[in-house]
PDB file of C-alpha atoms in Angstrom:
ATOM      1  CA  MET A  23      86.273   2.072 235.533  1.00  0.00           C
ATOM      2  CA  ASN A  24      89.842   1.987 235.834  1.00  0.00           C
ATOM      3  CA  LEU A  25      90.346   5.993 236.064  1.00  0.00           C
ATOM      4  CA  PRO A  26      90.383   5.737 240.047  1.00  0.00           C
ATOM      5  CA  LEU A  27      94.015   4.168 239.830  1.00  0.00           C
ATOM      6  CA  LEU A  28      94.913   7.625 238.385  1.00  0.00           C
ATOM      7  CA  TYR A  29      93.020   9.858 240.814  1.00  0.00           C
ATOM      8  CA  TRP A  30      94.732   7.749 243.420  1.00  0.00           C
ATOM      9  CA  ALA A  31      98.313   8.554 241.766  1.00  0.00           C
ATOM     10  CA  TYR A  32      97.232  12.304 241.561  1.00  0.00           C
ATOM     11  CA  GLU A  33      96.235  11.889 245.570  1.00  0.00           C
ATOM     12  CA  GLU A  34      99.576  10.112 246.207  1.00  0.00           C
ATOM     13  CA  THR A  35     102.065  11.950 244.025  1.00  0.00           C
ATOM     14  CA  LYS A  36     100.342  15.478 243.733  1.00  0.00           C
ATOM     15  CA  ASP A  37     101.488  15.272 240.258  1.00  0.00           C
ATOM     16  CA  PRO A  38      98.569  17.247 238.135  1.00  0.00           C
ATOM     17  CA  ARG A  39      99.124  15.157 235.089  1.00  0.00           C
ATOM     18  CA  PHE A  40      97.237  12.121 236.542  1.00  0.00           C
ATOM     19  CA  TYR A  41      94.278  14.374 237.003  1.00  0.00           C
ATOM     20  CA  GLN A  42      94.361  15.780 233.980  1.00  0.00           C
ATOM     21  CA  ILE A  43      94.844  12.486 232.120  1.00  0.00           C
ATOM     22  CA  ALA A  44      91.678  11.104 234.008  1.00  0.00           C
ATOM     23  CA  THR A  45      89.452  13.774 233.615  1.00  0.00           C
ATOM     24  CA  ALA A  46      90.453  14.222 229.991  1.00  0.00           C
ATOM     25  CA  HIS A  47      89.335  10.602 229.411  1.00  0.00           C
ATOM     26  CA  ALA A  48      86.140  10.866 231.300  1.00  0.00           C
ATOM     27  CA  ASP A  49      85.325  14.059 229.350  1.00  0.00           C
ATOM     28  CA  THR A  50      86.063  12.339 225.900  1.00  0.00           C
ATOM     29  CA  ALA A  51      84.069   9.369 226.778  1.00  0.00           C
ATOM     30  CA  ILE A  52      81.005  11.524 227.405  1.00  0.00           C
ATOM     31  CA  GLU A  53      81.305  13.659 224.118  1.00  0.00           C
ATOM     32  CA  ALA A  54      82.107  10.434 222.151  1.00  0.00           C
ATOM     33  CA  PHE A  55      80.358   7.371 223.671  1.00  0.00           C
ATOM     34  CA  ILE A  56      76.978   8.424 225.144  1.00  0.00           C
ATOM     35  CA  ARG A  57      74.259   9.236 222.656  1.00  0.00           C
ATOM     36  CA  GLY A  58      71.379  11.213 222.912  1.00  0.00           C
ATOM     37  CA  ASP A  59      68.906   8.694 224.646  1.00  0.00           C
ATOM     38  CA  GLY A  60      71.697   8.012 227.578  1.00  0.00           C
ATOM     39  CA  SER A  61      72.572   5.049 225.572  1.00  0.00           C
ATOM     40  CA  CYS A  62      76.468   4.096 225.271  1.00  0.00           C
ATOM     41  CA  CYS A  63      78.543   3.051 222.325  1.00  0.00           C
ATOM     42  CA  HIS A  64      81.232  -0.067 222.988  1.00  0.00           C
ATOM     43  CA  ILE A  65      84.027   0.792 221.004  1.00  0.00           C
ATOM     44  CA  VAL A  66      84.761   4.158 219.258  1.00  0.00           C
ATOM     45  CA  GLU A  67      87.667   4.516 216.514  1.00  0.00           C
ATOM     46  CA  PHE A  68      89.385   8.236 216.893  1.00  0.00           C
ATOM     47  CA  ASP A  69      91.778   9.672 214.140  1.00  0.00           C
ATOM     48  CA  PRO A  70      95.133   9.240 215.820  1.00  0.00           C
ATOM     49  CA  PHE A  71      96.545  12.229 214.271  1.00  0.00           C
ATOM     50  CA  THR A  72      93.504  14.473 215.009  1.00  0.00           C
ATOM     51  CA  GLY A  73      91.759  13.080 217.834  1.00  0.00           C
ATOM     52  CA  GLU A  74      88.773  13.277 215.797  1.00  0.00           C
ATOM     53  CA  ARG A  75      85.821  10.701 216.376  1.00  0.00           C
ATOM     54  CA  VAL A  76      85.933   8.427 213.184  1.00  0.00           C
ATOM     55  CA  LYS A  77      83.205   5.721 214.034  1.00  0.00           C
ATOM     56  CA  SER A  78      81.963   3.164 216.541  1.00  0.00           C
ATOM     57  CA  TYR A  79      81.803  -0.508 216.722  1.00  0.00           C
ATOM     58  CA  GLY A  80      79.059  -2.757 218.344  1.00  0.00           C
ATOM     59  CA  GLY A  81      81.811  -4.581 220.183  1.00  0.00           C
ATOM     60  CA  GLN A  82      80.379  -7.169 222.736  1.00  0.00           C
ATOM     61  CA  GLY A  83      76.838  -6.200 222.193  1.00  0.00           C
ATOM     62  CA  TYR A  84      74.625  -7.183 219.661  1.00  0.00           C
ATOM     63  CA  ALA A  85      75.326  -5.013 216.563  1.00  0.00           C
ATOM     64  CA  HIS A  86      76.733  -1.653 215.651  1.00  0.00           C
ATOM     65  CA  GLY A  87      74.202   0.873 217.301  1.00  0.00           C
ATOM     66  CA  SER A  88      72.925  -1.592 219.758  1.00  0.00           C
ATOM     67  CA  SER A  89      73.294  -1.377 223.639  1.00  0.00           C
ATOM     68  CA  TRP A  90      75.585  -3.626 225.401  1.00  0.00           C
ATOM     69  CA  THR A  91      74.242  -3.665 228.958  1.00  0.00           C
ATOM     70  CA  ARG A  92      77.466  -4.262 230.728  1.00  0.00           C
ATOM     71  CA  GLY A  93      79.108  -1.439 228.712  1.00  0.00           C
ATOM     72  CA  GLN A  94      75.988   0.616 230.422  1.00  0.00           C
ATOM     73  CA  ALA A  95      77.220  -0.633 233.768  1.00  0.00           C
ATOM     74  CA  TRP A  96      80.520   0.827 233.152  1.00  0.00           C
ATOM     75  CA  ALA A  97      79.353   3.803 232.342  1.00  0.00           C
ATOM     76  CA  VAL A  98      76.882   4.039 235.164  1.00  0.00           C
ATOM     77  CA  TYR A  99      79.612   2.990 237.872  1.00  0.00           C
ATOM     78  CA  GLY A 100      82.652   4.616 236.307  1.00  0.00           C
ATOM     79  CA  PHE A 101      80.991   8.137 235.657  1.00  0.00           C
ATOM     80  CA  THR A 102      79.810   7.985 239.231  1.00  0.00           C
ATOM     81  CA  LEU A 103      83.422   7.245 240.211  1.00  0.00           C
ATOM     82  CA  SER A 104      84.741  10.073 238.527  1.00  0.00           C
ATOM     83  CA  TYR A 105      82.098  12.464 240.185  1.00  0.00           C
ATOM     84  CA  ILE A 106      82.984  10.935 243.568  1.00  0.00           C
ATOM     85  CA  HIS A 107      86.908  11.747 242.782  1.00  0.00           C
ATOM     86  CA  THR A 108      86.511  14.999 241.610  1.00  0.00           C
ATOM     87  CA  LYS A 109      83.148  16.586 242.881  1.00  0.00           C
ATOM     88  CA  GLU A 110      82.521  17.815 238.815  1.00  0.00           C
ATOM     89  CA  GLN A 111      78.666  17.691 238.426  1.00  0.00           C
ATOM     90  CA  ARG A 112      79.029  16.887 234.714  1.00  0.00           C
ATOM     91  CA  TYR A 113      80.286  13.443 235.625  1.00  0.00           C
ATOM     92  CA  LEU A 114      77.201  12.745 237.894  1.00  0.00           C
ATOM     93  CA  ASP A 115      75.132  14.178 235.145  1.00  0.00           C
ATOM     94  CA  ALA A 116      76.556  11.530 232.898  1.00  0.00           C
ATOM     95  CA  ALA A 117      76.048   8.783 234.956  1.00  0.00           C
ATOM     96  CA  LYS A 118      72.406   9.663 235.790  1.00  0.00           C
ATOM     97  CA  ARG A 119      71.960   9.854 232.187  1.00  0.00           C
ATOM     98  CA  VAL A 120      72.843   6.496 231.672  1.00  0.00           C
ATOM     99  CA  ALA A 121      71.438   5.119 234.719  1.00  0.00           C
ATOM    100  CA  ASN A 122      68.136   6.830 233.659  1.00  0.00           C
ATOM    101  CA  TYR A 123      68.164   4.741 230.131  1.00  0.00           C
ATOM    102  CA  PHE A 124      69.035   1.416 231.948  1.00  0.00           C
ATOM    103  CA  ILE A 125      66.008   1.823 234.353  1.00  0.00           C
ATOM    104  CA  THR A 126      63.815   2.811 231.245  1.00  0.00           C
ATOM    105  CA  ASN A 127      64.910  -0.234 229.574  1.00  0.00           C
ATOM    106  CA  LEU A 128      64.937  -2.695 232.184  1.00  0.00           C
ATOM    107  CA  PRO A 129      62.435  -5.659 231.539  1.00  0.00           C
ATOM    108  CA  GLU A 130      59.541  -6.508 233.875  1.00  0.00           C
ATOM    109  CA  THR A 131      61.394  -9.366 235.103  1.00  0.00           C
ATOM    110  CA  ASN A 132      64.217  -7.094 236.030  1.00  0.00           C
ATOM    111  CA  LEU A 133      66.842  -9.882 234.429  1.00  0.00           C
ATOM    112  CA  VAL A 134      69.319  -7.911 232.334  1.00  0.00           C
ATOM    113  CA  PRO A 135      69.885  -9.285 228.646  1.00  0.00           C
ATOM    114  CA  ILE A 136      73.179  -9.113 227.121  1.00  0.00           C
ATOM    115  CA  ASP A 137      72.190  -6.191 224.919  1.00  0.00           C
ATOM    116  CA  PHE A 138      68.971  -4.014 225.379  1.00  0.00           C
ATOM    117  CA  ARG A 139      68.361  -3.860 221.414  1.00  0.00           C
ATOM    118  CA  GLN A 140      69.210  -7.763 221.339  1.00  0.00           C
ATOM    119  CA  PRO A 141      66.262  -9.607 219.155  1.00  0.00           C
ATOM    120  CA  GLU A 142      63.080 -10.538 221.494  1.00  0.00           C
ATOM    121  CA  ASP A 143      63.292 -14.002 220.948  1.00  0.00           C
ATOM    122  CA  CYS A 144      66.892 -14.187 222.563  1.00  0.00           C
ATOM    123  CA  THR A 145      66.906 -15.411 226.160  1.00  0.00           C
ATOM    124  CA  TRP A 146      70.687 -14.288 226.730  1.00  0.00           C
ATOM    125  CA  GLU A 147      71.241 -12.373 229.963  1.00  0.00           C
ATOM    126  CA  ASP A 148      74.407 -10.836 231.590  1.00  0.00           C
ATOM    127  CA  SER A 149      73.944 -10.816 235.528  1.00  0.00           C
ATOM    128  CA  ILE A 150      77.081  -8.974 235.710  1.00  0.00           C
ATOM    129  CA  ALA A 151      75.608  -5.750 233.936  1.00  0.00           C
ATOM    130  CA  ALA A 152      72.732  -5.834 236.564  1.00  0.00           C
ATOM    131  CA  ALA A 153      75.377  -6.368 239.755  1.00  0.00           C
ATOM    132  CA  CYS A 154      77.755  -3.689 238.493  1.00  0.00           C
ATOM    133  CA  THR A 155      75.025  -1.094 237.341  1.00  0.00           C
ATOM    134  CA  ALA A 156      73.503  -1.807 240.964  1.00  0.00           C
ATOM    135  CA  CYS A 157      76.558  -0.468 242.604  1.00  0.00           C
ATOM    136  CA  GLY A 158      76.703   2.296 240.536  1.00  0.00           C
ATOM    137  CA  LEU A 159      73.117   3.553 241.409  1.00  0.00           C
ATOM    138  CA  ILE A 160      73.460   2.981 244.892  1.00  0.00           C
ATOM    139  CA  GLU A 161      76.654   5.473 244.716  1.00  0.00           C
ATOM    140  CA  ILE A 162      74.343   7.832 242.703  1.00  0.00           C
ATOM    141  CA  ALA A 163      71.561   7.617 245.419  1.00  0.00           C
ATOM    142  CA  LYS A 164      74.469   8.743 247.823  1.00  0.00           C
ATOM    143  CA  ALA A 165      74.873  11.916 245.836  1.00  0.00           C
ATOM    144  CA  CYS A 166      70.786  12.629 245.338  1.00  0.00           C
ATOM    145  CA  GLU A 167      68.305  13.919 247.249  1.00  0.00           C
ATOM    146  CA  GLY A 168      64.567  13.368 247.897  1.00  0.00           C
ATOM    147  CA  ARG A 169      62.552  11.617 244.756  1.00  0.00           C
ATOM    148  CA  ASP A 170      65.769  11.089 242.949  1.00  0.00           C
ATOM    149  CA  ARG A 171      67.509   9.337 245.841  1.00  0.00           C
ATOM    150  CA  LYS A 172      64.557   6.991 246.104  1.00  0.00           C
ATOM    151  CA  VAL A 173      64.495   6.193 242.569  1.00  0.00           C
ATOM    152  CA  TYR A 174      68.192   5.004 241.885  1.00  0.00           C
ATOM    153  CA  LEU A 175      68.030   3.039 245.133  1.00  0.00           C
ATOM    154  CA  HIS A 176      64.919   1.435 244.796  1.00  0.00           C
ATOM    155  CA  ALA A 177      66.120   0.498 241.049  1.00  0.00           C
ATOM    156  CA  ALA A 178      69.539  -1.278 242.626  1.00  0.00           C
ATOM    157  CA  MET A 179      67.484  -2.855 245.221  1.00  0.00           C
ATOM    158  CA  ARG A 180      65.443  -4.198 242.560  1.00  0.00           C
ATOM    159  CA  LEU A 181      68.132  -5.694 240.525  1.00  0.00           C
ATOM    160  CA  LEU A 182      69.905  -6.985 243.784  1.00  0.00           C
ATOM    161  CA  LYS A 183      67.002  -8.739 244.770  1.00  0.00           C
ATOM    162  CA  THR A 184      65.982 -10.258 241.724  1.00  0.00           C
ATOM    163  CA  LEU A 185      69.806 -11.653 241.142  1.00  0.00           C
ATOM    164  CA  ALA A 186      69.567 -13.144 244.891  1.00  0.00           C
ATOM    165  CA  GLU A 187      66.065 -14.674 244.350  1.00  0.00           C
ATOM    166  CA  GLU A 188      66.680 -15.620 240.824  1.00  0.00           C
ATOM    167  CA  ARG A 189      70.116 -16.080 239.791  1.00  0.00           C
ATOM    168  CA  CYS A 190      72.045 -17.155 242.632  1.00  0.00           C
ATOM    169  CA  CYS A 191      73.328 -20.366 243.262  1.00  0.00           C
ATOM    170  CA  TRP A 192      73.475 -21.332 246.779  1.00  0.00           C
ATOM    171  CA  ASP A 193      74.721 -24.644 246.487  1.00  0.00           C
ATOM    172  CA  ASP A 194      77.572 -25.164 248.971  1.00  0.00           C
ATOM    173  CA  SER A 195      79.283 -27.432 246.731  1.00  0.00           C
ATOM    174  CA  LYS A 196      79.751 -24.569 244.098  1.00  0.00           C
ATOM    175  CA  ASP A 197      82.366 -21.855 243.874  1.00  0.00           C
ATOM    176  CA  TYR A 198      80.298 -19.324 242.495  1.00  0.00           C
ATOM    177  CA  PHE A 199      77.029 -16.984 243.369  1.00  0.00           C
ATOM    178  CA  LEU A 200      76.028 -15.767 239.948  1.00  0.00           C
ATOM    179  CA  GLU A 201      74.396 -17.620 237.307  1.00  0.00           C
ATOM    180  CA  ASN A 202      73.372 -16.164 233.840  1.00  0.00           C
ATOM    181  CA  CYS A 203      76.680 -13.917 232.960  1.00  0.00           C
ATOM    182  CA  SER A 204      78.059 -13.901 229.515  1.00  0.00           C
ATOM    183  CA  VAL A 205      81.131 -12.418 228.104  1.00  0.00           C
ATOM    184  CA  ALA A 206      79.466 -11.166 224.746  1.00  0.00           C
ATOM    185  CA  TYR A 207      76.548 -11.314 222.417  1.00  0.00           C
ATOM    186  CA  HIS A 208      78.462 -13.240 219.835  1.00  0.00           C
ATOM    187  CA  CYS A 209      80.322 -15.573 221.657  1.00  0.00           C
ATOM    188  CA  ASP A 210      79.758 -19.021 222.816  1.00  0.00           C
ATOM    189  CA  GLU A 211      80.308 -18.437 226.540  1.00  0.00           C
ATOM    190  CA  VAL A 212      76.569 -17.163 227.294  1.00  0.00           C
ATOM    191  CA  ASN A 213      74.702 -17.804 230.814  1.00  0.00           C
ATOM    192  CA  LEU A 214      77.251 -18.871 232.823  1.00  0.00           C
ATOM    193  CA  PRO A 215      79.097 -18.241 236.078  1.00  0.00           C
ATOM    194  CA  ILE A 216      81.838 -15.248 235.619  1.00  0.00           C
ATOM    195  CA  MET A 217      84.007 -14.648 238.690  1.00  0.00           C
ATOM    196  CA  TYR A 218      83.834 -10.655 238.898  1.00  0.00           C
ATOM    197  CA  GLY A 219      79.770 -10.943 238.745  1.00  0.00           C
ATOM    198  CA  ASP A 220      80.051 -12.486 242.314  1.00  0.00           C
ATOM    199  CA  TYR A 221      82.434  -9.514 243.216  1.00  0.00           C
ATOM    200  CA  PHE A 222      80.087  -6.914 242.006  1.00  0.00           C
ATOM    201  CA  PHE A 223      77.125  -8.769 243.490  1.00  0.00           C
ATOM    202  CA  ILE A 224      79.029  -9.081 246.985  1.00  0.00           C
ATOM    203  CA  GLU A 225      79.783  -5.326 246.703  1.00  0.00           C
ATOM    204  CA  GLY A 226      76.434  -4.194 246.022  1.00  0.00           C
ATOM    205  CA  LEU A 227      74.703  -6.014 249.262  1.00  0.00           C
ATOM    206  CA  MET A 228      77.879  -4.564 251.427  1.00  0.00           C
ATOM    207  CA  LYS A 229      76.743  -1.278 250.095  1.00  0.00           C
ATOM    208  CA  LEU A 230      73.323  -1.680 251.221  1.00  0.00           C
ATOM    209  CA  ALA A 231      74.489  -3.060 254.288  1.00  0.00           C
ATOM    210  CA  ASP A 232      76.710  -0.402 255.279  1.00  0.00           C
ATOM    211  CA  LYS A 233      79.956  -2.818 255.422  1.00  0.00           C
ATOM    212  CA  GLU A 234      81.515  -1.958 252.238  1.00  0.00           C
ATOM    213  CA  LEU A 235      85.387  -1.863 251.630  1.00  0.00           C
ATOM    214  CA  PHE A 236      85.684   1.060 249.278  1.00  0.00           C
ATOM    215  CA  ILE A 237      88.381  -0.128 246.565  1.00  0.00           C
ATOM    216  CA  TRP A 238      87.579   2.697 244.187  1.00  0.00           C
TER     217      TRP A 238
END
């Protein structure tokens, strides 16, 4: 999600190093972070001398090998942004792989858990993951045609509609919109408002209304 800063630096300075660093990072993330089923690792350790992948960590998710949903959201939107800036098909393909996994694992409620592999009796959610993923899905839809376009756009609208109807506070005396955001699975701060959740929720709505100020 931070790579657009490097793409911007390249566009402003024409120094190819910024572009090369950004694409090298994105390529490494595809290779080292995305699993075969489209889920993502949160943290990966590399050998600082050889650059080889050593192992992964659970990070803010439920456990090692699990599927932290905000990590999936960063991947869906982040790889899509690399595609927007480079037009390299491999980045769109990576975004779609993770997006397909995300959509497949959505519960019937469309309320996104902190981790897709958390225990069934856990009711903790992360509305940020829902809002951010919706933004990415809308951008993926713009790059697709036919059935694919409809699938991604419909999934984004499902997420945003559920947030608006079930996880938004419309009380004028409150200074937030989204509820049930979470920092991490193993953290006391769960199911609460978090500011950048509101940002992605508003961005998603503005995309649908064709009124977006695209900052990426």
